[in-house]
XYZ file of C-alpha atoms in Angstrom:
609
model
C 49.473 45.660 24.918
C 46.724 47.288 27.011
C 43.452 45.556 27.817
C 41.676 48.154 25.649
C 43.677 47.248 22.539
C 43.167 43.529 23.268
C 39.403 44.069 23.384
C 39.501 46.140 20.178
C 41.620 43.583 18.342
C 39.193 40.832 19.348
C 36.218 42.898 18.195
C 34.663 43.155 21.669
C 33.140 46.597 21.156
C 31.004 46.712 24.315
C 33.986 45.746 26.482
C 36.218 48.362 24.823
C 33.661 51.121 25.363
C 33.113 49.998 28.950
C 36.835 50.294 29.693
C 36.714 53.962 28.676
C 33.661 54.902 30.732
C 34.412 57.317 33.555
C 37.938 58.171 32.362
C 39.139 61.759 32.062
C 40.022 63.303 28.701
C 43.725 62.985 29.479
C 43.370 59.292 30.348
C 41.462 58.620 27.146
C 44.034 60.451 25.035
C 46.770 58.246 26.478
C 45.339 55.257 24.552
C 45.513 57.013 21.179
C 49.097 56.033 20.240
C 48.245 52.321 20.637
C 44.980 52.675 18.738
C 46.665 54.541 15.875
C 49.372 51.908 15.681
C 46.720 49.188 15.492
C 44.876 51.132 12.775
C 48.109 51.395 10.778
C 48.588 47.638 11.100
C 45.037 46.832 9.983
C 45.366 49.039 6.896
C 47.874 46.573 5.448
C 45.175 43.907 5.099
C 41.837 45.745 5.251
C 39.837 42.958 3.587
C 40.929 40.106 5.829
C 38.841 38.788 8.703
C 40.979 40.194 11.592
C 40.579 43.720 10.197
C 36.856 43.335 9.581
C 36.408 42.037 13.116
C 38.436 44.790 14.801
C 37.296 47.846 12.832
C 33.899 48.469 14.557
C 35.511 48.386 18.009
C 38.437 50.507 16.790
C 36.029 53.014 15.257
C 34.150 53.412 18.555
C 37.245 53.467 20.772
C 39.015 56.086 18.655
C 35.930 58.335 18.691
C 35.850 58.056 22.485
C 39.571 58.766 22.963
C 39.881 61.731 20.604
C 38.937 64.912 22.461
C 39.199 67.610 19.759
C 36.124 68.217 17.584
C 38.143 68.192 14.357
C 40.004 65.016 15.351
C 36.796 63.182 16.289
C 35.121 64.138 12.999
C 38.185 62.998 11.046
C 38.287 59.676 12.896
C 34.559 58.957 12.454
C 34.627 59.788 8.723
C 37.844 57.850 7.998
C 37.810 56.057 4.654
C 39.591 52.922 5.870
C 36.824 52.172 8.416
C 33.863 53.227 6.269
C 32.541 49.727 5.619
C 33.087 48.361 9.147
C 31.953 51.189 11.391
C 30.349 51.048 14.790
C 26.646 51.871 14.866
C 25.392 55.499 14.966
C 23.534 54.723 18.200
C 26.763 53.632 19.909
C 28.669 56.700 18.696
C 25.881 58.963 19.969
C 26.081 57.185 23.338
C 29.854 57.627 23.450
C 29.740 61.329 22.593
C 26.538 62.135 24.458
C 28.164 63.418 27.665
C 30.243 66.112 25.916
C 29.544 69.844 25.966
C 26.731 70.931 23.589
C 28.895 73.553 21.848
C 31.540 70.879 21.237
C 28.886 68.483 19.922
C 27.569 71.192 17.574
C 31.097 71.686 16.233
C 31.489 67.950 15.578
C 28.050 67.815 13.935
C 28.773 70.567 11.432
C 32.238 69.172 10.690
C 30.733 65.768 9.868
C 27.928 67.343 7.829
C 30.489 69.381 5.901
C 32.231 66.251 4.601
C 31.487 65.155 1.014
C 28.449 62.906 0.701
C 30.712 60.177 -0.706
C 32.407 59.926 2.700
C 29.364 58.000 3.868
C 28.827 59.580 7.301
C 25.503 58.037 8.486
C 22.583 60.463 8.543
C 21.319 58.852 11.774
C 24.549 59.883 13.495
C 24.397 63.486 12.278
C 20.683 63.802 13.110
C 21.251 62.345 16.575
C 24.025 64.836 17.268
C 21.746 67.680 16.120
C 19.158 66.573 18.690
C 21.757 66.266 21.452
C 23.451 69.594 20.808
C 20.369 71.598 19.874
C 22.376 73.246 17.085
C 20.863 74.616 13.858
C 20.253 71.812 11.377
C 23.037 71.595 8.750
C 21.973 72.188 5.162
C 25.075 70.736 3.543
C 25.051 68.345 0.610
C 25.778 65.295 2.786
C 23.125 66.087 5.398
C 20.380 66.938 2.898
C 21.028 63.796 0.829
C 21.047 61.710 3.990
C 17.779 63.262 5.145
C 16.040 62.693 1.801
C 17.118 59.047 1.602
C 16.362 58.385 5.273
C 12.868 59.841 5.226
C 12.099 58.211 1.862
C 12.978 54.708 3.023
C 11.553 54.925 6.537
C 8.492 52.703 6.619
C 5.989 52.478 9.462
C 2.523 50.951 9.647
C -0.018 53.402 8.240
C 2.659 56.048 7.848
C 3.283 57.882 4.543
C 6.036 60.159 3.318
C 3.621 63.063 3.704
C 3.009 62.135 7.358
C 6.729 61.893 8.091
C 7.484 65.222 6.439
C 4.620 66.947 8.246
C 6.066 66.033 11.653
C 9.705 66.820 10.855
C 10.870 69.701 13.103
C 13.346 70.989 10.496
C 11.084 70.617 7.453
C 11.229 74.198 6.145
C 15.033 74.520 6.291
C 15.684 71.119 4.743
C 13.115 71.413 1.950
C 14.577 74.786 0.993
C 18.045 73.165 0.984
C 16.754 70.369 -1.287
C 16.079 72.957 -4.007
C 19.714 74.091 -3.744
C 21.291 70.620 -3.774
C 22.791 69.427 -7.053
C 21.961 66.016 -8.541
C 19.246 65.245 -5.963
C 16.654 64.100 -8.499
C 17.257 60.359 -8.163
C 16.275 59.955 -4.467
C 13.376 62.392 -4.934
C 11.978 60.301 -7.808
C 12.691 56.971 -6.127
C 9.030 56.482 -5.265
C 7.599 56.652 -8.765
C 3.922 56.385 -7.737
C 1.784 59.453 -7.178
C 0.107 60.265 -3.891
C 1.229 60.804 -0.287
C 4.326 58.645 -0.761
C 5.565 60.808 -3.641
C 7.898 63.711 -2.938
C 6.240 65.786 -5.651
C 2.716 65.378 -4.278
C 3.850 65.633 -0.652
C 5.619 68.959 -1.226
C 2.619 70.330 -3.114
C 0.235 69.228 -0.353
C 2.387 70.707 2.440
C 2.557 73.978 0.517
C -1.222 74.016 0.045
C -1.707 73.385 3.775
C 0.589 76.277 4.667
C 3.136 74.033 6.412
C 5.623 75.305 3.823
C 5.649 78.974 2.877
C 4.147 79.132 -0.623
C 6.114 82.094 -2.002
C 9.397 80.747 -0.707
C 8.717 77.292 -2.156
C 7.648 78.590 -5.571
C 10.618 80.972 -5.740
C 13.010 78.180 -4.766
C 11.561 75.818 -7.391
C 11.751 78.402 -10.199
C 15.296 79.370 -9.153
C 16.290 75.680 -9.225
C 15.051 75.322 -12.799
C 16.816 78.538 -13.799
C 20.067 77.158 -12.413
C 19.731 74.010 -14.522
C 21.335 70.663 -13.780
C 20.903 67.032 -14.740
C 17.992 65.822 -16.845
C 16.562 64.002 -13.839
C 16.793 67.096 -11.620
C 15.004 69.205 -14.218
C 12.275 66.609 -14.625
C 11.632 66.288 -10.888
C 11.580 70.008 -10.097
C 9.396 70.719 -13.135
C 6.917 68.183 -11.786
C 7.015 69.964 -8.423
C 6.377 73.314 -10.095
C 3.397 71.936 -12.017
C 2.019 70.289 -8.871
C 2.146 73.641 -7.054
C -0.450 74.881 -9.619
C 0.598 78.521 -9.794
C -2.163 81.093 -9.948
C -2.491 83.568 -12.800
C -1.091 86.295 -10.553
C 1.929 84.156 -9.565
C 2.673 83.437 -13.218
C 2.430 87.115 -14.166
C 4.852 88.108 -11.366
C 7.528 85.859 -12.864
C 7.480 86.873 -16.540
C 11.245 87.543 -16.517
C 11.872 84.023 -15.169
C 9.681 82.407 -17.840
C 11.548 84.351 -20.528
C 14.895 83.095 -19.210
C 13.660 79.491 -19.038
C 12.179 79.605 -22.536
C 15.490 80.902 -23.817
C 18.058 78.679 -22.085
C 16.443 75.790 -20.189
C 16.326 72.163 -21.346
C 13.488 71.497 -23.844
C 10.945 70.113 -21.344
C 11.357 73.076 -18.994
C 11.489 75.559 -21.868
C 8.260 74.092 -23.269
C 6.474 74.684 -19.955
C 7.758 78.261 -19.759
C 6.687 78.794 -23.367
C 3.148 77.579 -22.607
C 2.887 79.929 -19.601
C 4.094 82.892 -21.650
C 1.785 81.898 -24.497
C -1.244 81.989 -22.200
C -0.199 85.380 -20.860
C 0.330 86.702 -24.390
C -3.093 85.556 -25.601
C -4.695 87.220 -22.574
C -2.931 90.492 -23.303
C -0.651 90.207 -20.254
C 2.554 90.107 -22.331
C 3.574 93.258 -24.195
C 4.575 92.990 -27.881
C 8.128 93.895 -26.899
C 8.312 91.041 -24.379
C 6.768 88.677 -26.940
C 9.372 89.732 -29.508
C 12.125 89.169 -26.925
C 10.758 85.702 -26.203
C 10.430 84.870 -29.924
C 13.964 86.037 -30.633
C 15.271 83.512 -28.091
C 12.963 80.572 -28.857
C 13.237 80.788 -32.649
C 17.024 80.653 -32.283
C 16.788 77.257 -30.547
C 17.339 74.069 -32.617
C 14.354 72.136 -31.182
C 11.696 72.016 -33.938
C 8.812 71.437 -31.531
C 9.555 74.627 -29.604
C 10.090 76.660 -32.768
C 6.858 75.476 -34.395
C 4.882 76.139 -31.218
C 6.286 79.659 -31.149
C 5.282 80.271 -34.757
C 1.737 79.120 -33.952
C 1.656 81.483 -30.963
C 2.874 84.415 -33.075
C 0.208 83.703 -35.672
C -2.538 83.799 -33.022
C -1.230 87.016 -31.447
C -0.843 88.796 -34.800
C -4.362 87.754 -35.802
C -5.752 89.337 -32.616
C -3.556 92.433 -32.375
C -2.611 94.103 -35.647
C -0.601 96.801 -33.828
C 1.941 94.195 -32.659
C 3.272 93.504 -36.182
C 5.994 96.174 -36.165
C 7.577 94.786 -32.989
C 6.895 91.068 -33.421
C 7.534 90.322 -37.116
C 11.297 91.146 -37.056
C 11.788 88.212 -34.675
C 10.751 85.867 -37.485
C 14.090 86.636 -39.136
C 15.595 84.160 -36.639
C 13.438 81.370 -38.114
C 14.660 82.212 -41.635
C 18.033 80.782 -40.664
C 16.697 77.582 -39.039
C 18.179 74.316 -40.322
C 14.709 72.869 -40.983
C 13.303 74.029 -44.353
C 9.743 73.447 -43.089
C 10.345 75.947 -40.256
C 11.681 78.473 -42.780
C 8.599 78.064 -44.951
C 6.205 78.452 -42.010
C 7.988 81.627 -40.919
C 7.875 83.070 -44.438
C 4.136 82.284 -44.751
C 3.559 84.080 -41.456
C 5.449 87.117 -42.714
C 3.569 87.083 -46.021
C 0.221 86.879 -44.213
C 0.863 89.801 -41.838
C 3.318 92.005 -43.737
C 0.557 94.401 -44.790
C 0.076 95.302 -41.098
C 3.649 96.636 -40.856
C 3.854 100.433 -41.006
C 7.615 100.854 -40.592
C 9.837 100.615 -43.724
C 12.757 99.726 -41.419
C 10.988 96.502 -40.423
C 10.454 95.536 -44.077
C 14.131 96.223 -44.808
C 15.234 94.143 -41.800
C 13.140 91.183 -42.926
C 14.466 91.538 -46.499
C 18.042 91.271 -45.206
C 17.164 88.263 -43.014
C 15.680 86.534 -46.079
C 19.233 85.935 -47.344
C 19.293 82.904 -44.991
C 16.357 81.176 -46.700
C 16.825 78.188 -48.992
C 16.865 79.145 -52.710
C 13.207 78.251 -53.482
C 11.927 80.308 -50.533
C 14.389 83.068 -51.262
C 12.792 83.524 -54.702
C 9.416 84.055 -53.001
C 10.965 86.551 -50.582
C 12.274 88.587 -53.525
C 8.690 89.351 -54.560
C 7.172 89.640 -51.077
C 9.900 91.494 -49.188
C 12.008 92.975 -51.934
C 14.947 90.786 -50.921
C 18.062 90.677 -53.053
C 17.652 88.173 -55.920
C 19.457 84.854 -55.793
C 22.822 84.995 -57.583
C 22.793 83.243 -60.933
C 26.125 81.507 -60.401
C 25.695 78.323 -58.418
C 27.874 77.844 -55.400
C 30.306 74.947 -55.608
C 30.124 72.796 -52.494
C 33.407 71.406 -51.265
C 33.651 68.725 -48.601
C 36.205 69.664 -45.958
C 37.211 66.960 -43.511
C 39.112 67.568 -40.268
C 42.807 66.717 -40.363
C 43.732 63.166 -39.478
C 44.963 62.879 -35.869
C 48.699 62.560 -35.468
C 50.083 59.528 -33.677
C 51.512 60.246 -30.211
C 53.710 58.113 -28.009
C 51.824 56.373 -25.213
C 52.983 57.592 -21.808
C 54.526 54.936 -19.550
C 52.467 53.290 -16.815
C 52.153 55.294 -13.535
C 55.273 54.910 -11.401
C 53.633 54.953 -7.953
C 50.755 52.859 -6.646
C 48.946 56.001 -5.453
C 49.143 57.593 -8.899
C 47.853 54.381 -10.489
C 44.945 54.243 -8.003
C 43.988 57.820 -8.883
C 44.037 57.064 -12.607
C 41.950 53.925 -12.108
C 39.395 55.898 -10.084
C 39.069 58.489 -12.849
C 38.928 55.815 -15.554
C 36.136 53.921 -13.790
C 34.155 57.128 -13.320
C 34.576 58.565 -16.816
C 35.103 55.633 -19.220
C 38.326 57.110 -20.615
C 39.839 56.432 -24.018
C 41.647 53.276 -25.105
C 45.128 54.706 -24.490
C 44.232 55.524 -20.866
C 42.799 52.036 -20.374
C 45.946 50.395 -21.767
C 48.238 52.458 -19.489
C 46.124 51.646 -16.438
C 45.940 47.935 -17.300
C 49.718 47.704 -17.751
C 50.264 49.691 -14.537
C 47.988 47.333 -12.588
C 49.893 44.293 -13.809
C 53.291 45.893 -13.038
C 52.390 46.973 -9.499
C 50.850 43.594 -8.576
C 54.126 41.963 -9.642
C 56.238 44.595 -7.874
C 54.425 45.136 -4.530
C 50.924 43.740 -4.158
C 50.390 44.977 -0.564
C 51.294 48.591 -1.352
C 48.969 48.530 -4.348
C 46.083 47.126 -2.296
C 46.505 49.872 0.304
C 46.457 52.549 -2.397
C 43.411 50.997 -4.071
C 41.367 50.999 -0.841
C 39.332 54.173 -1.615
C 38.771 53.075 -5.228
C 37.557 49.608 -4.251
C 35.301 51.036 -1.536
C 33.265 52.897 -4.177
C 32.599 49.867 -6.389
C 29.197 48.164 -6.372
C 30.660 44.740 -5.648
C 32.801 45.652 -2.619
C 30.124 45.184 0.033
C 28.658 42.016 -1.490
C 29.141 39.053 0.830
C 27.828 35.476 0.818
C 24.261 35.455 2.077
C 23.429 38.920 0.788
C 22.050 38.485 -2.710
C 24.185 37.115 -5.483
C 27.885 36.632 -4.888
C 30.364 38.820 -6.758
C 32.079 35.862 -8.412
C 28.661 34.563 -9.414
C 27.896 37.904 -11.071
C 31.051 37.789 -13.173
C 30.527 34.149 -14.131
C 26.925 34.857 -15.208
C 28.053 37.631 -17.523
C 28.960 34.906 -20.035
C 32.542 36.206 -19.869
C 31.471 39.241 -21.891
C 32.238 42.753 -20.657
C 31.655 45.152 -23.528
C 33.549 48.017 -21.871
C 36.836 48.646 -20.130
C 35.219 49.494 -16.791
C 33.682 46.006 -16.443
C 37.058 44.466 -17.223
C 38.751 46.641 -14.593
C 36.045 45.683 -12.087
C 36.930 42.018 -12.626
C 40.641 42.725 -12.089
C 40.085 44.771 -8.918
C 37.626 42.228 -7.522
C 40.223 39.526 -8.214
C 42.887 41.463 -6.308
C 40.745 41.724 -3.155
C 39.660 38.065 -3.342
C 36.060 38.733 -4.365
C 36.271 36.296 -7.312
C 36.943 32.595 -6.926
C 39.909 31.053 -8.711
C 37.614 28.481 -10.343
C 35.610 31.345 -11.894
C 38.787 32.892 -13.291
C 39.977 29.546 -14.640
C 36.612 28.924 -16.286
C 36.783 32.361 -17.915
C 40.160 31.563 -19.443
C 39.208 28.050 -20.567
C 35.766 28.667 -22.064
C 36.224 32.159 -23.426
C 33.288 34.158 -24.785
C 29.891 32.493 -24.397
C 27.631 35.467 -24.977
C 25.115 36.056 -27.728
C 26.650 36.236 -31.165
C 26.386 39.524 -33.039
C 28.383 41.533 -35.559
C 30.782 42.740 -32.863
C 31.414 39.342 -31.253
C 34.802 38.799 -32.888
C 36.215 42.021 -31.428
C 34.536 41.391 -28.064
C 36.049 37.897 -27.842
C 39.559 39.269 -28.315
C 39.065 41.898 -25.600
C 37.408 39.510 -23.134
C 39.949 36.726 -23.590
C 42.814 39.070 -22.742
C 41.079 40.474 -19.631
C 40.152 37.035 -18.247
C 43.688 35.807 -18.822
C 45.206 38.839 -17.065
C 42.806 38.331 -14.120
C 43.753 34.656 -13.821
C 47.460 35.436 -13.961
C 47.064 38.131 -11.246
C 45.855 35.349 -8.960
C 47.949 32.390 -10.080
C 51.169 33.710 -11.637
C 51.541 37.519 -11.866
C 53.083 38.928 -15.047
C 55.952 41.448 -14.776
C 54.230 43.645 -17.401
C 52.090 43.261 -20.517
C 53.628 42.502 -23.897
C 50.715 44.012 -25.820
C 50.675 47.550 -24.415
C 50.819 49.732 -27.551
C 53.682 52.125 -28.265
C 51.455 54.699 -29.979
C 48.049 56.281 -29.389
C 46.891 54.580 -32.614
C 47.242 51.173 -30.941
C 50.352 50.133 -32.874
C 53.311 48.454 -31.195
C 56.893 48.963 -32.388
C 58.434 45.590 -33.375
C 61.714 46.382 -31.628
C 59.900 47.139 -28.370
C 58.096 43.802 -28.476
C 61.419 42.005 -28.846
C 62.850 44.030 -25.914
C 59.906 42.953 -23.765
C 60.300 39.300 -24.762
C 63.980 39.548 -23.856
C 63.035 40.948 -20.429
C 60.616 38.033 -19.938
C 63.450 35.610 -20.753
C 65.783 37.223 -18.212
C 63.063 37.226 -15.516
C 62.041 33.649 -16.255
C 58.449 34.781 -16.796
C 55.968 32.662 -18.754
C 54.351 34.462 -21.692
C 50.579 34.882 -21.531
C 48.970 33.431 -24.670
C 46.232 36.033 -25.321
C 48.556 38.891 -24.389
C 51.225 37.703 -26.841
C 48.655 37.153 -29.607
C 47.347 40.692 -29.088
C 50.900 42.036 -29.225
C 51.564 40.296 -32.566
C 48.376 41.757 -34.030
C 49.430 45.248 -32.940
C 52.965 45.170 -34.369
C 53.616 48.019 -36.808
C 54.673 46.602 -40.174
C 54.972 49.691 -42.386
C 58.695 50.039 -41.692
C 59.895 46.799 -43.277
C 63.519 47.416 -42.266
C 62.617 47.745 -38.567
C 60.296 44.751 -38.777
C 62.988 42.600 -40.407
C 65.559 43.632 -37.802
C 63.173 42.735 -34.999
C 62.392 39.393 -36.618
C 66.126 38.654 -36.894
C 66.614 39.370 -33.190
């Protein structure tokens, strides 16, 4: 073993880096086989103290010994060392003597990684300064910049001050408008003023630090593209803070029409108010107003529809010549699900129908009146000449969707990697009960079969959980969190979090034992009985993972309906007998409750066995 690997294994980062100073690229590369072998060894027990101690030194030494830009970026962004990396300052020092073109290549490769990789922004920004390369505008870099500049606190220094002095402000602000799901860090500082992103961007635009036309165009384009509710709320606030002039609003009539038609209600409401002001000032032609009304009156939101009807009433009262083009749009409101909206639209037509000169418009409205409810339809017969309501009443028949057919539950994932992937998806999406049952059974089987292989496969999944980085001395302990939940989870993801935390020794055995012994201690409500059954089974599985792993679960259902075939339960009990495994009480009770009893012959045969 070389002195470098000894220093890395002992966690002596400064010594390891010092040993590599002054060496040629070829000499540094010669250490890579040993370092990679050590990394492979540490992966087998990534949560134990020797691995935690060695990883920062290994991270730095590998970055120094790799000489290709792609290889260095891959090493730095490695998932297995994400939570025990060397500091950005040390990595910048290690890489600082390389060629600037090479550094620029590494920078853009790191910035091109997914944001979830967790490459530190300080490292990427430092490499940008060293290499002098164009600032990356990737998702990872922009998110890192927003979070870094938001949380940076200096005496007498505001967010506005920090943004004003940023050398790459224009490029990065423009990239913010193109980054998906960025609303949360932008809204982190909820107060108004110079520490608010909304007010800071508006102020910088007013000062001319940011180009006004480019900023307004980017903000409108962001709202047109849509996104999460939070994104829409934040960028709408920015747009309002920019305080567009009358001329700027008139230049973007096509954009307002698109937003009023398809955007989320809050954004559509703002676009509607802008268009309404333009219409009342004569800046919106009757054809454009009819186009807008056609889209808005088709929407289900009552507030938007009623506001549009009010706007149409005001416009028609001012401009009698607009009736021929505008009134046909009210046919959309005749089919609205709200009877009050239908009545308002019909009143509007009745009030302004005399201004219509075209018989085609009257005929079009008469046809649209077929959508009105019967009482309003009778009025439309007199006003519009609509077809009379048929005398025969329509018989309403309730049609329910077909009952879902039972399907066989797929077996638990065969490989640990496949199970880890399914668990990751399940934790992210809150999958259905069948998926949860398969994953739970798979977890139990793989712990019994090969715990180490499973832990290695679960590394990336565990690294993304909120409790992974919690250590004693940093807030509340993980095991304390689970014990304070009164043993009540309420959803499958919390139960899986307990099981995963148990596997990587983040929950004390005494906590698990207490969960099994005391059961549900949460507030009583109408759902408590069902919650107790779910929680008792999860706590018992978690305790058995630690104390006495089960070969598999008895209660995993046979069918998507949750039913268990009686013969299969007997087969599983027989397998337990042959393996000498002790039955888990809650698991067996759940299995008995799930047994399918409709087939009395099969049930009797199973009982006989």
